[in-house]
mmCIF file of C-alpha atoms in Angstrom:
data_model
loop_
_atom_site.group_PDB
_atom_site.id
_atom_site.type_symbol
_atom_site.label_atom_id
_atom_site.label_comp_id
_atom_site.label_asym_id
_atom_site.label_seq_id
_atom_site.Cartn_x
_atom_site.Cartn_y
_atom_site.Cartn_z
ATOM 1 C CA UNK C 98 -40.265 27.069 -53.508
ATOM 2 C CA UNK C 99 -40.873 26.106 -57.110
ATOM 3 C CA UNK C 100 -38.029 23.944 -58.455
ATOM 4 C CA UNK C 101 -36.983 24.903 -61.989
ATOM 5 C CA UNK C 102 -34.537 22.554 -63.690
ATOM 6 C CA UNK C 103 -32.119 23.463 -66.458
ATOM 7 C CA UNK C 104 -31.156 21.016 -69.173
ATOM 8 C CA UNK C 105 -27.743 19.384 -69.034
ATOM 9 C CA UNK C 106 -26.606 21.528 -71.972
ATOM 10 C CA UNK C 107 -27.777 24.717 -70.259
ATOM 11 C CA UNK C 108 -26.020 23.770 -67.027
ATOM 12 C CA UNK C 109 -22.798 23.012 -68.898
ATOM 13 C CA UNK C 110 -23.007 26.314 -70.768
ATOM 14 C CA UNK C 111 -23.611 28.130 -67.498
ATOM 15 C CA UNK C 112 -20.602 26.441 -65.872
ATOM 16 C CA UNK C 113 -18.353 27.211 -68.863
ATOM 17 C CA UNK C 114 -19.549 30.826 -68.816
ATOM 18 C CA UNK C 115 -18.807 31.099 -65.097
ATOM 19 C CA UNK C 116 -15.286 29.731 -65.495
ATOM 20 C CA UNK C 117 -14.656 32.028 -68.454
ATOM 21 C CA UNK C 118 -15.765 35.083 -66.484
ATOM 22 C CA UNK C 119 -13.882 34.225 -63.284
ATOM 23 C CA UNK C 120 -11.539 37.189 -63.551
ATOM 24 C CA UNK C 121 -12.486 38.689 -60.201
ATOM 25 C CA UNK C 122 -10.348 37.642 -57.223
ATOM 26 C CA UNK C 123 -12.456 39.269 -54.485
ATOM 27 C CA UNK C 124 -15.913 38.489 -53.082
ATOM 28 C CA UNK C 125 -18.726 40.799 -54.210
ATOM 29 C CA UNK C 126 -21.529 41.437 -51.710
ATOM 30 C CA UNK C 127 -24.631 43.579 -52.244
ATOM 31 C CA UNK C 128 -27.992 44.046 -50.525
ATOM 32 C CA UNK C 129 -29.610 45.252 -47.331
ATOM 33 C CA UNK C 130 -28.486 48.470 -45.663
ATOM 34 C CA UNK C 131 -29.470 46.906 -42.322
ATOM 35 C CA UNK C 132 -27.200 43.884 -42.793
ATOM 36 C CA UNK C 133 -24.465 46.048 -44.352
ATOM 37 C CA UNK C 134 -22.653 46.846 -41.048
ATOM 38 C CA UNK C 135 -22.446 43.150 -40.153
ATOM 39 C CA UNK C 136 -21.142 42.101 -43.569
ATOM 40 C CA UNK C 137 -18.700 45.007 -43.547
ATOM 41 C CA UNK C 138 -17.154 44.184 -40.177
ATOM 42 C CA UNK C 139 -16.878 40.522 -41.211
ATOM 43 C CA UNK C 140 -15.290 41.507 -44.528
ATOM 44 C CA UNK C 141 -12.745 43.728 -42.786
ATOM 45 C CA UNK C 142 -11.748 41.011 -40.309
ATOM 46 C CA UNK C 143 -11.667 38.393 -43.062
ATOM 47 C CA UNK C 144 -9.324 40.579 -45.125
ATOM 48 C CA UNK C 145 -6.994 41.116 -42.159
ATOM 49 C CA UNK C 146 -6.892 37.525 -40.919
ATOM 50 C CA UNK C 147 -6.624 35.575 -44.199
ATOM 51 C CA UNK C 148 -4.649 35.711 -47.425
ATOM 52 C CA UNK C 149 -7.812 36.521 -49.392
ATOM 53 C CA UNK C 150 -8.635 40.072 -50.554
ATOM 54 C CA UNK C 151 -11.118 42.020 -48.428
ATOM 55 C CA UNK C 152 -14.619 41.454 -49.860
ATOM 56 C CA UNK C 153 -16.356 44.435 -51.458
ATOM 57 C CA UNK C 154 -19.668 45.249 -49.734
ATOM 58 C CA UNK C 155 -22.274 47.553 -51.303
ATOM 59 C CA UNK C 156 -25.547 48.784 -49.798
ATOM 60 C CA UNK C 157 -28.255 48.471 -52.469
ATOM 61 C CA UNK C 158 -31.315 47.524 -50.390
ATOM 62 C CA UNK C 159 -32.672 43.990 -50.029
ATOM 63 C CA UNK C 160 -34.822 44.073 -53.158
ATOM 64 C CA UNK C 161 -32.122 45.692 -55.266
ATOM 65 C CA UNK C 162 -29.532 43.221 -54.007
ATOM 66 C CA UNK C 163 -31.659 40.182 -54.783
ATOM 67 C CA UNK C 164 -32.357 41.521 -58.269
ATOM 68 C CA UNK C 165 -28.605 41.809 -58.924
ATOM 69 C CA UNK C 166 -27.917 38.456 -57.270
ATOM 70 C CA UNK C 167 -30.545 36.690 -59.386
ATOM 71 C CA UNK C 168 -29.376 38.242 -62.657
ATOM 72 C CA UNK C 169 -27.100 35.291 -63.458
ATOM 73 C CA UNK C 170 -23.846 33.516 -62.633
ATOM 74 C CA UNK C 171 -20.332 34.692 -63.349
ATOM 75 C CA UNK C 172 -17.944 37.258 -61.942
ATOM 76 C CA UNK C 173 -20.009 40.135 -63.362
ATOM 77 C CA UNK C 174 -22.707 39.233 -60.832
ATOM 78 C CA UNK C 175 -22.598 39.305 -56.984
ATOM 79 C CA UNK C 176 -21.561 36.217 -55.027
ATOM 80 C CA UNK C 177 -23.584 37.129 -51.924
ATOM 81 C CA UNK C 178 -26.576 39.309 -51.190
ATOM 82 C CA UNK C 179 -27.695 40.504 -47.773
ATOM 83 C CA UNK C 180 -31.395 40.710 -47.004
ATOM 84 C CA UNK C 181 -33.413 41.959 -44.051
ATOM 85 C CA UNK C 182 -36.263 39.717 -45.160
ATOM 86 C CA UNK C 183 -36.553 36.208 -46.571
ATOM 87 C CA UNK C 184 -36.259 35.741 -50.318
ATOM 88 C CA UNK C 185 -39.622 35.842 -52.150
ATOM 89 C CA UNK C 186 -40.888 33.038 -54.395
ATOM 90 C CA UNK C 187 -40.850 35.462 -57.348
ATOM 91 C CA UNK C 188 -37.145 36.139 -56.684
ATOM 92 C CA UNK C 189 -36.396 32.411 -56.483
ATOM 93 C CA UNK C 190 -38.073 32.021 -59.874
ATOM 94 C CA UNK C 191 -36.052 34.934 -61.289
ATOM 95 C CA UNK C 192 -32.850 33.313 -60.023
ATOM 96 C CA UNK C 193 -33.750 29.974 -61.600
ATOM 97 C CA UNK C 194 -34.724 31.623 -64.885
ATOM 98 C CA UNK C 195 -31.246 33.187 -65.057
ATOM 99 C CA UNK C 196 -29.359 30.005 -64.124
ATOM 100 C CA UNK C 197 -28.908 30.725 -60.404
ATOM 101 C CA UNK C 198 -30.101 27.313 -59.266
ATOM 102 C CA UNK C 199 -28.358 26.367 -56.021
ATOM 103 C CA UNK C 200 -28.832 29.152 -53.491
ATOM 104 C CA UNK C 201 -27.514 28.847 -49.933
ATOM 105 C CA UNK C 202 -29.674 30.635 -47.327
ATOM 106 C CA UNK C 203 -28.118 31.638 -44.003
ATOM 107 C CA UNK C 204 -30.176 33.285 -41.269
ATOM 108 C CA UNK C 205 -27.609 35.334 -39.375
ATOM 109 C CA UNK C 206 -29.610 37.011 -36.611
ATOM 110 C CA UNK C 207 -32.538 39.195 -35.636
ATOM 111 C CA UNK C 208 -33.280 42.872 -35.870
ATOM 112 C CA UNK C 209 -35.959 45.258 -34.700
ATOM 113 C CA UNK C 210 -37.327 48.137 -36.749
ATOM 114 C CA UNK C 211 -37.550 51.298 -34.721
ATOM 115 C CA UNK C 212 -39.478 54.544 -34.969
ATOM 116 C CA UNK C 213 -36.877 56.957 -33.655
ATOM 117 C CA UNK C 214 -36.537 60.667 -33.022
ATOM 118 C CA UNK C 215 -34.009 63.096 -31.601
ATOM 119 C CA UNK C 216 -33.035 62.753 -27.939
ATOM 120 C CA UNK C 217 -33.799 66.498 -27.713
ATOM 121 C CA UNK C 218 -37.527 65.794 -28.264
ATOM 122 C CA UNK C 219 -40.076 63.915 -26.098
ATOM 123 C CA UNK C 220 -40.057 60.155 -26.485
ATOM 124 C CA UNK C 221 -43.056 58.719 -28.330
ATOM 125 C CA UNK C 222 -45.216 55.973 -26.799
ATOM 126 C CA UNK C 223 -47.403 54.747 -29.644
ATOM 127 C CA UNK C 224 -49.552 51.758 -30.604
ATOM 128 C CA UNK C 225 -49.446 50.005 -33.976
ATOM 129 C CA UNK C 226 -53.015 51.219 -34.567
ATOM 130 C CA UNK C 227 -51.949 54.842 -34.043
ATOM 131 C CA UNK C 228 -48.871 54.328 -36.206
ATOM 132 C CA UNK C 229 -51.071 53.132 -39.064
ATOM 133 C CA UNK C 230 -53.292 56.203 -38.671
ATOM 134 C CA UNK C 231 -50.200 58.399 -38.862
ATOM 135 C CA UNK C 232 -48.687 56.795 -41.975
ATOM 136 C CA UNK C 233 -51.451 54.996 -43.883
ATOM 137 C CA UNK C 234 -52.420 56.419 -47.270
ATOM 138 C CA UNK C 235 -56.065 55.431 -46.783
ATOM 139 C CA UNK C 236 -57.476 55.220 -43.252
ATOM 140 C CA UNK C 237 -60.944 54.710 -41.715
ATOM 141 C CA UNK C 238 -63.004 57.898 -41.404
ATOM 142 C CA UNK C 239 -63.323 58.837 -37.712
ATOM 143 C CA UNK C 240 -66.900 60.018 -38.375
ATOM 144 C CA UNK C 241 -67.842 56.982 -40.451
ATOM 145 C CA UNK C 242 -65.663 53.939 -39.563
ATOM 146 C CA UNK C 243 -67.169 51.958 -42.454
ATOM 147 C CA UNK C 244 -65.525 54.237 -45.005
ATOM 148 C CA UNK C 245 -61.891 54.712 -46.036
ATOM 149 C CA UNK C 246 -60.628 58.206 -46.777
ATOM 150 C CA UNK C 247 -57.341 59.869 -47.743
ATOM 151 C CA UNK C 248 -55.292 60.349 -44.574
ATOM 152 C CA UNK C 249 -56.579 63.582 -42.952
ATOM 153 C CA UNK C 250 -54.127 63.705 -40.027
ATOM 154 C CA UNK C 251 -51.580 66.483 -40.310
ATOM 155 C CA UNK C 252 -50.292 66.637 -36.715
ATOM 156 C CA UNK C 253 -49.605 63.917 -34.153
ATOM 157 C CA UNK C 254 -52.087 65.276 -31.587
ATOM 158 C CA UNK C 255 -54.930 64.873 -34.097
ATOM 159 C CA UNK C 256 -54.446 61.119 -33.640
ATOM 160 C CA UNK C 257 -53.938 61.179 -29.884
ATOM 161 C CA UNK C 258 -54.203 64.341 -27.718
ATOM 162 C CA UNK C 259 -51.259 63.056 -25.670
ATOM 163 C CA UNK C 260 -48.995 63.301 -28.734
ATOM 164 C CA UNK C 261 -47.114 66.508 -29.589
ATOM 165 C CA UNK C 262 -48.863 69.195 -31.654
ATOM 166 C CA UNK C 263 -46.215 68.927 -34.363
ATOM 167 C CA UNK C 264 -46.509 68.011 -38.029
ATOM 168 C CA UNK C 265 -46.314 64.314 -38.885
ATOM 169 C CA UNK C 266 -42.989 63.862 -40.681
ATOM 170 C CA UNK C 267 -41.479 60.373 -40.832
ATOM 171 C CA UNK C 268 -38.350 59.590 -42.842
ATOM 172 C CA UNK C 269 -38.235 56.027 -44.071
ATOM 173 C CA UNK C 270 -36.763 53.587 -46.576
ATOM 174 C CA UNK C 271 -37.753 53.201 -50.254
ATOM 175 C CA UNK C 272 -39.679 50.236 -51.757
ATOM 176 C CA UNK C 273 -36.418 48.412 -52.624
ATOM 177 C CA UNK C 274 -35.563 48.132 -48.924
ATOM 178 C CA UNK C 275 -36.141 45.028 -46.828
ATOM 179 C CA UNK C 276 -36.710 47.374 -43.895
ATOM 180 C CA UNK C 277 -39.622 48.896 -45.814
ATOM 181 C CA UNK C 278 -41.029 45.427 -46.602
ATOM 182 C CA UNK C 279 -40.801 44.316 -42.991
ATOM 183 C CA UNK C 280 -42.168 47.597 -41.622
ATOM 184 C CA UNK C 281 -45.328 47.527 -43.736
ATOM 185 C CA UNK C 282 -45.879 43.833 -43.002
ATOM 186 C CA UNK C 283 -45.263 43.967 -39.250
ATOM 187 C CA UNK C 284 -46.129 47.506 -38.183
ATOM 188 C CA UNK C 285 -48.587 48.862 -40.758
ATOM 189 C CA UNK C 286 -50.460 45.595 -41.255
ATOM 190 C CA UNK C 287 -50.360 44.946 -37.510
ATOM 191 C CA UNK C 288 -52.096 48.262 -36.917
ATOM 192 C CA UNK C 289 -54.569 48.361 -39.787
ATOM 193 C CA UNK C 290 -56.108 44.948 -39.131
ATOM 194 C CA UNK C 291 -57.286 46.237 -35.753
ATOM 195 C CA UNK C 292 -59.977 48.189 -37.611
ATOM 196 C CA UNK C 293 -63.056 45.957 -38.231
ATOM 197 C CA UNK C 294 -63.595 47.378 -41.724
ATOM 198 C CA UNK C 295 -60.076 46.384 -42.824
ATOM 199 C CA UNK C 296 -60.018 43.112 -40.881
ATOM 200 C CA UNK C 297 -63.164 42.023 -42.747
ATOM 201 C CA UNK C 298 -61.517 43.030 -46.024
ATOM 202 C CA UNK C 299 -58.770 40.452 -45.402
ATOM 203 C CA UNK C 300 -61.407 37.707 -45.544
ATOM 204 C CA UNK C 301 -63.069 38.933 -48.736
ATOM 205 C CA UNK C 302 -60.388 40.703 -50.777
ATOM 206 C CA UNK C 303 -56.800 39.881 -49.806
ATOM 207 C CA UNK C 304 -55.354 42.041 -52.590
ATOM 208 C CA UNK C 305 -57.271 45.132 -51.461
ATOM 209 C CA UNK C 306 -56.382 44.402 -47.828
ATOM 210 C CA UNK C 307 -52.667 44.397 -48.687
ATOM 211 C CA UNK C 308 -53.007 47.571 -50.754
ATOM 212 C CA UNK C 309 -54.673 49.427 -47.879
ATOM 213 C CA UNK C 310 -52.397 48.096 -45.124
ATOM 214 C CA UNK C 311 -49.147 48.509 -47.047
ATOM 215 C CA UNK C 312 -50.000 51.848 -48.638
ATOM 216 C CA UNK C 313 -47.937 54.717 -47.200
ATOM 217 C CA UNK C 314 -49.116 58.312 -47.489
ATOM 218 C CA UNK C 315 -47.615 60.433 -50.264
ATOM 219 C CA UNK C 316 -48.509 63.931 -49.018
ATOM 220 C CA UNK C 317 -45.293 64.597 -47.125
ATOM 221 C CA UNK C 318 -46.197 62.801 -43.896
ATOM 222 C CA UNK C 319 -43.947 59.937 -44.985
ATOM 223 C CA UNK C 320 -40.729 60.853 -46.806
ATOM 224 C CA UNK C 321 -38.596 58.307 -48.680
ATOM 225 C CA UNK C 322 -35.079 59.013 -47.459
ATOM 226 C CA UNK C 323 -33.027 56.488 -49.437
ATOM 227 C CA UNK C 324 -31.126 53.367 -48.407
ATOM 228 C CA UNK C 325 -28.543 55.060 -46.173
ATOM 229 C CA UNK C 326 -29.845 54.794 -42.591
ATOM 230 C CA UNK C 327 -26.973 56.919 -41.300
ATOM 231 C CA UNK C 328 -28.340 59.855 -43.292
ATOM 232 C CA UNK C 329 -31.724 59.442 -41.585
ATOM 233 C CA UNK C 330 -29.986 59.541 -38.194
ATOM 234 C CA UNK C 331 -28.211 62.758 -39.198
ATOM 235 C CA UNK C 332 -31.474 64.344 -40.350
ATOM 236 C CA UNK C 333 -33.219 63.431 -37.080
ATOM 237 C CA UNK C 334 -30.429 65.007 -35.070
ATOM 238 C CA UNK C 335 -30.898 68.213 -37.066
ATOM 239 C CA UNK C 336 -34.733 68.097 -37.089
ATOM 240 C CA UNK C 337 -36.063 67.343 -33.576
ATOM 241 C CA UNK C 338 -39.731 67.163 -34.658
ATOM 242 C CA UNK C 339 -39.114 64.491 -37.299
ATOM 243 C CA UNK C 340 -39.112 60.702 -36.879
ATOM 244 C CA UNK C 341 -37.217 58.033 -38.767
ATOM 245 C CA UNK C 342 -37.610 54.319 -39.490
ATOM 246 C CA UNK C 343 -34.501 52.104 -39.456
ATOM 247 C CA UNK C 344 -32.947 49.001 -37.910
ATOM 248 C CA UNK C 345 -32.118 48.558 -34.213
ATOM 249 C CA UNK C 346 -28.368 48.439 -34.869
ATOM 250 C CA UNK C 347 -28.405 52.078 -36.033
ATOM 251 C CA UNK C 348 -30.245 53.037 -32.851
ATOM 252 C CA UNK C 349 -27.605 51.236 -30.780
ATOM 253 C CA UNK C 350 -24.774 53.034 -32.561
ATOM 254 C CA UNK C 351 -26.368 56.487 -32.203
ATOM 255 C CA UNK C 352 -27.882 56.548 -28.712
ATOM 256 C CA UNK C 353 -26.315 59.939 -28.106
ATOM 257 C CA UNK C 354 -28.383 61.378 -30.977
ATOM 258 C CA UNK C 355 -31.638 59.389 -31.273
ATOM 259 C CA UNK C 356 -34.072 57.387 -29.144
ATOM 260 C CA UNK C 357 -36.449 54.563 -30.043
ATOM 261 C CA UNK C 358 -40.196 54.958 -29.532
ATOM 262 C CA UNK C 359 -42.119 52.607 -27.262
ATOM 263 C CA UNK C 360 -44.422 50.539 -29.509
ATOM 264 C CA UNK C 361 -47.419 48.687 -28.063
ATOM 265 C CA UNK C 362 -45.929 49.240 -24.620
ATOM 266 C CA UNK C 363 -42.589 47.631 -25.511
ATOM 267 C CA UNK C 364 -39.221 49.363 -25.743
ATOM 268 C CA UNK C 365 -36.919 48.385 -28.627
ATOM 269 C CA UNK C 366 -34.269 46.638 -26.542
ATOM 270 C CA UNK C 367 -31.944 43.726 -27.306
ATOM 271 C CA UNK C 368 -33.870 41.359 -25.013
ATOM 272 C CA UNK C 369 -37.346 42.435 -26.175
ATOM 273 C CA UNK C 370 -36.378 41.867 -29.818
ATOM 274 C CA UNK C 371 -34.626 38.519 -29.254
ATOM 275 C CA UNK C 372 -37.587 37.272 -27.189
ATOM 276 C CA UNK C 373 -40.106 38.431 -29.796
ATOM 277 C CA UNK C 374 -41.847 40.776 -27.325
ATOM 278 C CA UNK C 375 -41.127 43.895 -29.359
ATOM 279 C CA UNK C 376 -43.791 43.831 -32.114
ATOM 280 C CA UNK C 377 -41.655 45.020 -35.036
ATOM 281 C CA UNK C 378 -38.950 42.323 -35.105
ATOM 282 C CA UNK C 379 -37.595 40.312 -38.039
ATOM 283 C CA UNK C 380 -34.907 37.877 -39.152
ATOM 284 C CA UNK C 381 -31.891 38.805 -41.290
ATOM 285 C CA UNK C 382 -30.416 36.663 -44.050
ATOM 286 C CA UNK C 383 -27.410 36.170 -46.295
ATOM 287 C CA UNK C 384 -27.776 34.381 -49.648
ATOM 288 C CA UNK C 385 -24.828 32.896 -51.541
ATOM 289 C CA UNK C 386 -24.353 31.209 -54.935
ATOM 290 C CA UNK C 387 -23.049 27.673 -54.586
ATOM 291 C CA UNK C 388 -21.909 27.833 -58.227
ATOM 292 C CA UNK C 389 -19.387 30.546 -57.282
ATOM 293 C CA UNK C 390 -17.737 28.442 -54.549
ATOM 294 C CA UNK C 391 -14.377 27.195 -55.804
ATOM 295 C CA UNK C 392 -14.367 29.836 -58.536
ATOM 296 C CA UNK C 393 -14.365 33.083 -56.546
ATOM 297 C CA UNK C 394 -11.472 32.777 -54.069
ATOM 298 C CA UNK C 395 -12.396 32.547 -50.405
ATOM 299 C CA UNK C 396 -16.184 32.484 -50.816
ATOM 300 C CA UNK C 397 -16.931 29.483 -48.604
ATOM 301 C CA UNK C 398 -14.222 30.543 -46.149
ATOM 302 C CA UNK C 399 -15.998 33.898 -45.815
ATOM 303 C CA UNK C 400 -19.356 32.202 -45.166
ATOM 304 C CA UNK C 401 -17.725 30.085 -42.453
ATOM 305 C CA UNK C 402 -16.192 33.179 -40.883
ATOM 306 C CA UNK C 403 -19.536 34.974 -40.866
ATOM 307 C CA UNK C 404 -21.325 32.037 -39.209
ATOM 308 C CA UNK C 405 -18.542 31.313 -36.690
ATOM 309 C CA UNK C 406 -18.988 31.775 -32.955
ATOM 310 C CA UNK C 407 -16.462 34.617 -32.918
ATOM 311 C CA UNK C 408 -18.642 36.502 -35.433
ATOM 312 C CA UNK C 409 -22.240 35.415 -34.795
ATOM 313 C CA UNK C 410 -21.987 34.198 -31.198
ATOM 314 C CA UNK C 411 -23.513 35.976 -28.213
ATOM 315 C CA UNK C 412 -20.218 37.776 -27.539
ATOM 316 C CA UNK C 413 -19.163 37.890 -31.187
ATOM 317 C CA UNK C 414 -18.024 40.954 -33.050
ATOM 318 C CA UNK C 415 -21.329 41.287 -34.935
ATOM 319 C CA UNK C 416 -23.187 41.610 -31.626
ATOM 320 C CA UNK C 417 -20.877 44.535 -30.819
ATOM 321 C CA UNK C 418 -22.348 46.217 -33.910
ATOM 322 C CA UNK C 419 -25.901 45.712 -32.639
ATOM 323 C CA UNK C 420 -26.688 42.273 -34.078
ATOM 324 C CA UNK C 421 -29.280 40.383 -32.021
ATOM 325 C CA UNK C 422 -27.819 36.904 -32.077
ATOM 326 C CA UNK C 423 -29.324 33.450 -32.576
ATOM 327 C CA UNK C 424 -29.225 30.821 -29.849
ATOM 328 C CA UNK C 425 -26.021 28.766 -29.941
ATOM 329 C CA UNK C 426 -27.908 25.714 -31.262
ATOM 330 C CA UNK C 427 -29.377 27.750 -34.121
ATOM 331 C CA UNK C 428 -26.014 29.323 -34.862
ATOM 332 C CA UNK C 429 -24.376 25.898 -35.100
ATOM 333 C CA UNK C 430 -27.077 24.803 -37.545
ATOM 334 C CA UNK C 431 -26.420 27.863 -39.721
ATOM 335 C CA UNK C 432 -22.677 27.214 -39.562
ATOM 336 C CA UNK C 433 -23.296 23.625 -40.692
ATOM 337 C CA UNK C 434 -25.313 24.964 -43.647
ATOM 338 C CA UNK C 435 -22.314 27.110 -44.625
ATOM 339 C CA UNK C 436 -19.971 24.122 -44.205
ATOM 340 C CA UNK C 437 -22.065 21.717 -46.317
ATOM 341 C CA UNK C 438 -23.408 24.404 -48.661
ATOM 342 C CA UNK C 439 -26.914 23.081 -48.096
ATOM 343 C CA UNK C 440 -29.165 24.748 -50.668
ATOM 344 C CA UNK C 441 -32.761 25.909 -50.520
ATOM 345 C CA UNK C 442 -35.156 23.039 -51.100
ATOM 346 C CA UNK C 443 -38.467 23.045 -52.959
ATOM 347 C CA UNK C 444 -41.444 23.905 -50.758
#
C-alpha cells in the first residue's frame, strides 16, 4: 500500500471539518450485498442490546461502497463499508487523496460464489473450463484453438453433450459488485488459463490476458441482474432453465428454491469452502474509518460486537446466516484489531 501523508494543516482542517459535520448520531454502513446480511443482523442486535441507535446498512456493492467510503471524512460520508473482496491499491490512494488516512481492515469470514439454478431443474456438474466457455466474451475457436472468436455457444449442450439442451442464461452481478470481481478472478480466470493460447498470453501480455479472462459475454448469455441477490433467487425460482451467480449465504437461506452446481467436482458446502476445496471461495471484509471513532457514537463498540465470539464465532449468529467462520485464533486476532484500531500499513 502506498502511504500518502497529509500536511499538519490539512490534517487539522480535516479534523475540524469532521467535528463540525458530526451531526449524525447513528452508524452509516454501505457496501457489499454479500456482506449485507451479516452487517444487518449485527446492526439489529447492536441496536437492541445497547443504548446506541441501530446502524443504517445499505447495499451498494463492494466497489460502490468503497467509492463512497473513500470520498472523505465527516458525517456526510459512511463510517464503514462492507466488501466481498480486499480493498484495491487504487481505492487506498483515492481514500488518502480525500483525507481518509487511517483505515481499519477486518476480515470477518469466508464465502463461496455459487452457480445456482432452480431445484425443479437438473443439477449442473461443471468444470471451470466449461464455465468460461459458457460465459466468456471471447473464447478459443473449437476448430482452430490458436484463434479467439466471439462466443458461439448458445445452448449448454453445445459445450458438453451431457449438459441440458437449453439456452445459456446466467444472471449475475454488475461490475460494481465484489461478487463479480471475485467470480471473474477465481472462476473465469481459473477456467480460461487452462487453454494453452490464453495461458501463453499471460506470459506475454498480462493486460490482454485479463481482458480475455475477465470479459463476460454481452449477447444475452450473461445478464446483469443488479446488486440484490434475493431478486436473482426469485428469478431462478420462476425460470427453471436459468442460472444465477451469488454468495453461498443466499444459497443456504433458499435451499427450498435453488441448488448450487458442482464445480470442478466439488459441492459448494460449508466445509468445502472453509477448507478451500471449493474452487470459487473468497474472504469477506469490513473497513472502518478510525477518524470517525469517538465522533460517531458507538462506532468502535459496533466493531467489537461484530468481531465478538457471539457474532463471528463458530456458533455465532452470523454463522446462522450462512457466514463461513474464521478459526478461533484468527477471530481473536481480528477482534484485537478492532480493539486497538490497528490500521492498514504500507506494503
